[in-house]
Amino acid sequence: MIRSVVRGFGAALPKRVMTNKEMESKVDTSDEWIVQRTGIRQRYIAGEGETTASLGESAARAALARADLTADDLDLIIVATSTPDNTFPATAVNIQNRLGMRHGAAFDLQAVCSGFVYAVATADAYIRGGLAKRALVIGAETFSRILDWSDRTTCVLFGDGAGAIILEAREGSGMNADRGVLTAQLRSDGIHGDKLYVDGGPSTTGTVGHLRMEGREVFKHAVGMITDVIEAAFEATGTTADDVDWLVPHQANRRIIDGSAKKLGIPLDKVVVTVDIHGNTSAASIPLALDTAAADGRIKKGDLVMLEAMGGGFTWGSVLIRW
Ligand code: UT7
């Protein structure tokens, strides 16, 4: 059986850091409120010349270097983003061009904060279905560009960045001991569309719009949805919380991360947390966290790694990978 095995990883952040203290000068908020309610201490904000495509390109180059590959070795690029450089062409095609890749296929995938989980699941399906041999999966965002900087209930939460992994087709035994993606569980329910959305778009207002969120409503659903898809991944593979070496959650709110881990019985020292330094970077948050924990040696080859996310749509999902 073919498995999609992680061959490389990389990340990129804008140059500029914005601390909570600096946020206090923009809206009526405090470092204390932001830390207590979210765990966020700072975020990175894209400056002039830094875009979703440029950050995605940098993350891709880092992943290619780590994998000892060039763009010629890839045949698929998927970019998970809700903040593309342009409505079209896709940011993935833009990055394909920046990397000098003249073959294969590239497309964007939009599932907001669950985008990276959806993109890994999609790349895995392409690889297992024989449509691709080596896929570059990127989560890249510049949410700072769609924030309402006068709305303290949202602007303090989000940040910019990009992360990437390279998945490669390898023969596996079909057992859980195989390296690679072991299962992916995806869900969505559009009935929640009005709880986290952007109030504009090409076909409605002809504008980009700004992010709007009923935070408390999203929060109410988050832990239940996250734990459901993680339990579905356990069931699909016959694994349990005890088998998980690392939980790498979407980084929206420290309270959601801790609540989910507690409900699942995963100890906090097995949870990768970067929300304090990155804020919520939507589709980029999981690959940024993966890069952090794999680069510092926490996540090692052979470790069982659970990814999970929940966000606008609502969309939610989990991916279980043997690293
Ligand atoms: O990534 C996609 C998924 N997104 C999420 O997972 C986000 C989910 N939601 C959350 O993380 C939380 O709901 C928030 C962090 C957004 C808000 O935390 P909360 O504990 O749900 O606070 P709240 O919305 O109930 O607001 C509590 C109070 C309110 O004041 P009153 O009505 O009690 O007087 C808000 O006006 O905090 C006030 N408030 C703020 N105060 C200082 C809201 N934003 C701020 C702020 N600074 N930035």
Coordinates of C-alpha atoms and ligand atoms in Angstrom, one line a residue:
M1 CA 0.0 0.0 0.0
I2 CA 1.2 3.5 -0.8
R3 CA 1.8 5.9 2.1
S4 CA 2.4 9.7 1.9
V5 CA 5.5 10.2 4.0
V6 CA 6.8 13.5 5.3
R7 CA 10.1 14.2 3.5
G8 CA 10.7 17.8 4.5
F9 CA 9.2 20.8 6.4
G10 CA 9.8 24.5 6.5
A11 CA 8.3 27.8 7.6
A12 CA 8.5 31.6 7.1
L13 CA 7.4 34.6 9.1
P14 CA 7.2 38.3 8.3
K15 CA 10.0 40.4 9.7
R16 CA 7.8 42.6 11.9
V17 CA 6.7 41.4 15.3
M18 CA 3.7 43.1 16.9
T19 CA 3.4 42.7 20.7
N20 CA 0.3 42.9 22.8
K21 CA 1.7 46.1 24.3
E22 CA 1.7 47.6 20.8
M23 CA -1.8 46.4 20.3
E24 CA -2.8 48.5 23.3
S25 CA -2.0 51.6 21.3
K26 CA -4.4 50.6 18.4
V27 CA -7.5 49.4 20.2
D28 CA -9.0 49.4 23.7
T29 CA -7.4 46.2 25.0
S30 CA -4.6 45.1 27.4
D31 CA -1.8 42.6 27.4
E32 CA -3.4 41.0 30.4
W33 CA -6.8 40.4 28.7
I34 CA -5.2 39.0 25.5
V35 CA -2.9 36.6 27.4
Q36 CA -5.6 35.5 29.9
R37 CA -8.3 34.9 27.2
T38 CA -6.1 33.6 24.4
G39 CA -2.5 32.9 25.4
I40 CA -1.3 35.2 22.6
R41 CA 1.7 37.4 23.5
Q42 CA 2.7 38.6 20.1
R43 CA 2.1 38.0 16.3
Y44 CA 4.0 38.6 13.1
I45 CA 2.5 41.2 10.6
A46 CA 3.4 41.2 6.9
G47 CA 5.0 44.4 5.7
E48 CA 5.5 46.0 2.3
G49 CA 6.4 43.3 -0.3
E50 CA 5.5 40.5 2.1
T51 CA 2.5 38.6 0.8
T52 CA 0.9 35.2 1.1
A53 CA 2.8 34.0 -2.0
S54 CA 6.2 35.4 -0.9
L55 CA 5.8 33.8 2.6
G56 CA 4.6 30.6 1.0
E57 CA 7.6 30.6 -1.4
S58 CA 10.0 31.1 1.5
A59 CA 8.4 28.2 3.5
A60 CA 8.5 26.0 0.4
R61 CA 12.2 26.8 -0.2
A62 CA 13.0 25.9 3.4
A63 CA 11.1 22.6 3.0
L64 CA 12.8 21.7 -0.3
A65 CA 16.3 22.4 1.2
R66 CA 15.5 20.2 4.2
A67 CA 14.3 17.4 2.0
D68 CA 17.4 17.9 -0.3
L69 CA 15.0 18.3 -3.3
T70 CA 14.4 21.0 -6.0
A71 CA 11.1 22.1 -7.4
D72 CA 11.8 19.8 -10.4
D73 CA 11.2 16.9 -8.0
L74 CA 7.7 17.9 -7.2
D75 CA 4.5 17.2 -9.2
L76 CA 1.9 18.8 -7.1
I77 CA 1.5 22.0 -5.1
I78 CA -1.5 22.7 -2.8
V79 CA -1.7 26.0 -1.0
A80 CA -4.2 26.2 1.8
T81 CA -5.2 29.9 2.2
S82 CA -8.1 32.3 2.7
T83 CA -5.9 35.3 1.9
P84 CA -4.6 34.7 -1.6
D85 CA -2.5 37.4 -3.4
N86 CA -5.2 37.7 -6.0
T87 CA -8.7 36.2 -6.4
F88 CA -7.1 34.4 -9.3
P89 CA -4.7 32.9 -10.5
A90 CA -4.3 30.7 -7.5
T91 CA -1.5 31.5 -5.1
A92 CA -0.2 27.9 -5.6
V93 CA 0.4 28.7 -9.3
N94 CA 2.1 32.0 -8.3
I95 CA 4.4 30.0 -6.0
Q96 CA 4.9 27.3 -8.7
N97 CA 6.2 30.1 -10.9
R98 CA 8.4 31.6 -8.2
L99 CA 10.0 28.2 -7.7
G100 CA 10.6 27.8 -11.4
M101 CA 8.5 24.7 -11.7
R102 CA 7.2 24.2 -15.2
H103 CA 5.4 20.9 -14.9
G104 CA 2.8 19.2 -12.7
A105 CA -0.2 20.9 -11.1
A106 CA -0.9 23.5 -8.5
F107 CA -4.1 24.7 -6.9
D108 CA -5.4 26.5 -3.9
L109 CA -7.7 25.0 -1.3
Q110 CA -9.9 27.1 1.0
A111 CA -11.1 25.7 4.3
V112 CA -10.0 28.7 6.4
C113 CA -8.3 27.5 9.7
S114 CA -8.8 23.9 8.7
G115 CA -7.1 24.5 5.4
F116 CA -3.8 22.7 6.2
V117 CA -5.6 19.6 7.5
Y118 CA -7.8 19.6 4.3
A119 CA -4.7 20.1 2.1
V120 CA -2.7 17.3 3.7
A121 CA -5.8 15.0 3.3
T122 CA -6.1 16.0 -0.3
A123 CA -2.5 15.5 -1.2
D124 CA -2.6 12.2 0.6
A125 CA -5.6 11.1 -1.6
Y126 CA -3.7 12.3 -4.8
I127 CA -0.6 10.3 -3.8
R128 CA -2.5 7.1 -2.7
G129 CA -4.6 7.4 -5.9
G130 CA -1.5 7.5 -8.1
L131 CA -2.1 11.1 -9.3
A132 CA 1.0 12.5 -7.7
K133 CA 4.3 11.2 -6.4
R134 CA 5.6 14.2 -4.4
A135 CA 3.4 17.0 -3.1
L136 CA 4.3 20.3 -1.6
V137 CA 1.6 21.3 0.9
I138 CA 1.7 24.9 2.1
G139 CA -0.5 26.8 4.6
A140 CA 0.1 30.5 4.1
E141 CA -1.8 33.5 5.2
T142 CA -1.8 37.3 5.6
F143 CA -4.9 37.7 7.8
S144 CA -3.6 41.1 8.9
R145 CA -4.8 42.4 5.5
I146 CA -8.5 41.3 6.1
L147 CA -8.7 42.4 9.7
D148 CA -10.9 45.3 10.9
W149 CA -8.2 47.1 12.8
S150 CA -10.8 49.0 14.8
D151 CA -12.5 45.8 16.1
R152 CA -10.7 44.7 19.3
T153 CA -12.7 41.4 19.4
T154 CA -10.9 40.1 16.3
C155 CA -7.8 42.2 15.4
V156 CA -5.8 41.1 18.5
L157 CA -6.2 37.4 17.6
F158 CA -4.6 36.9 14.2
G159 CA -1.2 37.0 12.6
D160 CA 0.6 36.2 9.3
G161 CA 3.0 33.4 8.3
A162 CA 3.5 30.3 6.3
G163 CA 4.5 26.7 6.7
A164 CA 5.1 23.8 4.4
I165 CA 5.6 20.1 4.3
I166 CA 6.6 17.8 1.4
L167 CA 4.8 14.5 1.1
E168 CA 6.3 11.6 -0.9
A169 CA 4.8 8.3 -2.1
R170 CA 6.5 5.3 -0.4
E171 CA 5.5 1.7 -0.2
G172 CA 4.1 0.8 3.2
S173 CA 2.7 -2.4 4.8
G174 CA -0.7 -0.9 5.6
M175 CA 0.0 -1.2 9.3
N176 CA 0.1 1.6 11.9
A177 CA 3.9 1.1 12.1
D178 CA 4.2 2.6 8.6
R179 CA 5.6 6.1 8.3
G180 CA 3.2 8.6 6.6
V181 CA -0.4 9.7 6.8
L182 CA -2.4 6.9 8.6
T183 CA -5.8 8.6 8.4
A184 CA -7.5 11.9 7.7
Q185 CA -11.0 12.8 9.0
L186 CA -12.7 15.9 7.4
R187 CA -16.0 17.5 8.4
S188 CA -17.9 20.7 7.5
D189 CA -21.3 22.2 8.3
G190 CA -22.3 25.4 6.5
I191 CA -25.1 26.1 8.9
H192 CA -22.5 27.9 11.0
G193 CA -21.4 30.1 8.1
D194 CA -22.4 33.4 9.8
K195 CA -20.3 32.8 13.0
L196 CA -16.9 33.3 11.3
Y197 CA -16.8 34.9 7.9
V198 CA -15.5 37.7 5.7
D199 CA -18.1 40.4 4.9
G200 CA -17.2 40.8 1.2
G201 CA -16.1 38.9 -1.9
P202 CA -15.8 39.0 -5.7
S203 CA -19.4 37.8 -6.4
T204 CA -21.2 39.8 -3.7
T205 CA -19.6 43.1 -2.9
G206 CA -16.8 43.2 -5.4
T207 CA -14.5 43.9 -2.4
V208 CA -12.3 41.7 -0.2
G209 CA -14.2 42.5 3.0
H210 CA -13.2 42.1 6.6
L211 CA -13.1 39.2 9.0
R212 CA -16.1 39.0 11.3
M213 CA -16.4 36.5 14.2
E214 CA -18.8 35.7 17.0
G215 CA -15.9 34.5 19.1
R216 CA -18.0 33.1 21.9
E217 CA -20.2 31.0 19.5
V218 CA -17.0 29.6 17.8
F219 CA -15.5 28.8 21.1
K220 CA -18.6 27.0 22.2
H221 CA -18.4 24.5 19.3
A222 CA -14.6 24.2 19.1
V223 CA -13.6 21.6 21.8
G224 CA -16.5 19.2 20.9
M225 CA -15.8 19.3 17.2
I226 CA -12.0 18.9 17.6
T227 CA -12.3 16.0 20.0
D228 CA -14.9 14.3 17.7
V229 CA -12.6 14.2 14.7
I230 CA -9.6 13.1 16.8
E231 CA -11.7 10.2 18.3
A232 CA -12.7 9.3 14.7
A233 CA -9.0 9.1 13.8
F234 CA -8.4 6.8 16.8
E235 CA -11.3 4.6 15.7
A236 CA -10.2 4.5 12.1
T237 CA -6.7 3.3 13.1
G238 CA -7.3 1.4 16.3
T239 CA -5.0 3.8 18.2
T240 CA -5.6 5.6 21.5
A241 CA -4.6 8.9 23.2
D242 CA -1.7 6.9 24.8
D243 CA -0.1 6.2 21.4
V244 CA 0.1 9.9 20.4
D245 CA 3.6 11.3 20.8
W246 CA 2.6 14.9 19.8
L247 CA -0.7 16.7 19.4
V248 CA -0.1 19.6 17.0
P249 CA -3.4 21.6 17.1
H250 CA -4.5 24.6 15.2
Q251 CA -3.4 27.6 17.2
A252 CA -6.4 29.7 17.8
N253 CA -6.7 29.9 21.6
R254 CA -4.7 28.4 24.4
R255 CA -7.9 27.6 26.3
I256 CA -9.3 25.6 23.3
I257 CA -6.0 23.7 23.0
D258 CA -5.8 22.9 26.7
G259 CA -9.5 22.0 26.9
S260 CA -9.3 19.6 23.9
A261 CA -6.1 17.9 25.2
K262 CA -7.7 17.5 28.7
K263 CA -10.9 16.0 27.2
L264 CA -8.8 13.5 25.2
G265 CA -6.5 12.6 28.0
I266 CA -3.4 13.8 26.2
P267 CA -0.9 15.4 28.7
L268 CA 0.0 19.0 28.0
D269 CA 3.7 18.2 27.7
K270 CA 2.8 16.3 24.5
V271 CA 1.1 19.3 23.0
V272 CA 2.9 21.7 20.7
V273 CA 1.8 25.3 21.5
T274 CA 3.0 28.3 19.4
V275 CA -0.1 30.5 19.7
D276 CA 1.8 32.6 22.2
I277 CA 4.3 33.7 19.5
H278 CA 2.4 33.4 16.3
G279 CA -1.2 34.2 17.3
N280 CA -3.8 32.6 15.1
T281 CA -2.4 32.3 11.5
S282 CA -5.3 30.3 10.2
A283 CA -4.2 27.7 7.6
A284 CA -0.5 28.4 8.4
S285 CA -0.7 27.7 12.1
I286 CA -0.3 23.9 12.0
P287 CA 2.7 23.8 9.6
L288 CA 4.3 26.7 11.6
A289 CA 3.9 24.6 14.8
L290 CA 5.2 21.5 13.0
D291 CA 8.2 23.4 11.8
T292 CA 8.9 24.7 15.3
A293 CA 8.7 21.3 17.1
A294 CA 10.4 19.3 14.3
A295 CA 13.3 21.9 14.0
D296 CA 13.9 22.0 17.8
G297 CA 14.0 18.1 17.9
R298 CA 10.8 17.4 19.8
I299 CA 9.1 15.7 16.8
K300 CA 11.3 12.8 15.6
K301 CA 11.2 10.3 12.8
G302 CA 8.7 7.6 13.8
D303 CA 6.7 9.7 16.2
L304 CA 2.9 9.5 16.0
V305 CA 1.7 13.1 15.4
M306 CA -2.0 14.1 15.5
L307 CA -3.0 17.3 13.7
E308 CA -6.3 19.0 14.3
A309 CA -8.1 22.1 13.3
M310 CA -11.5 23.8 13.4
G311 CA -12.5 27.1 11.8
G312 CA -14.7 29.1 9.5
G313 CA -17.5 27.2 7.6
F314 CA -17.5 25.6 10.1
T315 CA -14.8 23.2 8.8
W316 CA -12.9 20.8 11.1
G317 CA -10.7 17.8 10.8
S318 CA -7.8 15.7 12.0
V319 CA -4.8 13.9 10.4
L320 CA -2.8 11.2 12.1
I321 CA 0.8 11.0 10.7
R322 CA 3.7 8.8 11.6
W323 CA 6.5 11.3 11.2
Ligands
UT7_1 O1 -9.3 30.0 14.2 C1 -10.7 29.8 14.0 C2 -11.4 29.5 15.2 N1 -11.5 30.7 16.0 C3 -11.5 30.5 17.3 O2 -11.3 29.4 17.7 C4 -11.8 31.6 18.2 C5 -12.8 31.2 19.2 N2 -13.1 32.2 20.2 C6 -12.3 32.6 21.2 O3 -11.1 32.2 21.2 C7 -12.8 33.5 22.3 O4 -14.2 33.5 22.2 C8 -12.3 34.9 22.2 C9 -10.8 35.0 22.5 C10 -12.5 35.5 20.8 C11 -13.0 35.8 23.2 O5 -12.9 35.3 24.5 P1 -14.2 35.1 25.4 O6 -13.7 34.6 26.7 O7 -15.2 34.3 24.6 O8 -14.6 36.6 25.6 P2 -16.0 37.3 25.2 O9 -16.1 37.4 23.7 O10 -17.1 36.6 25.9 O11 -15.8 38.7 25.7 C12 -15.6 39.0 27.1 C13 -15.5 40.5 27.4 C14 -16.5 41.3 26.7 O12 -16.9 42.4 27.5 P3 -18.2 42.3 28.3 O13 -19.3 42.1 27.3 O14 -18.1 41.1 29.3 O15 -18.2 43.6 29.0 C15 -15.8 41.9 25.5 O16 -16.3 43.1 25.0 O17 -14.2 40.9 26.9 C16 -14.4 42.0 26.0 N3 -13.4 42.0 25.0 C17 -12.2 42.6 25.1 N4 -11.6 43.2 26.1 C18 -10.3 43.7 26.0 C19 -13.4 41.4 23.7 N5 -12.3 41.6 23.1 C20 -11.5 42.3 23.9 C21 -10.2 42.8 23.8 N6 -9.6 43.4 24.9 N7 -9.4 42.6 22.7

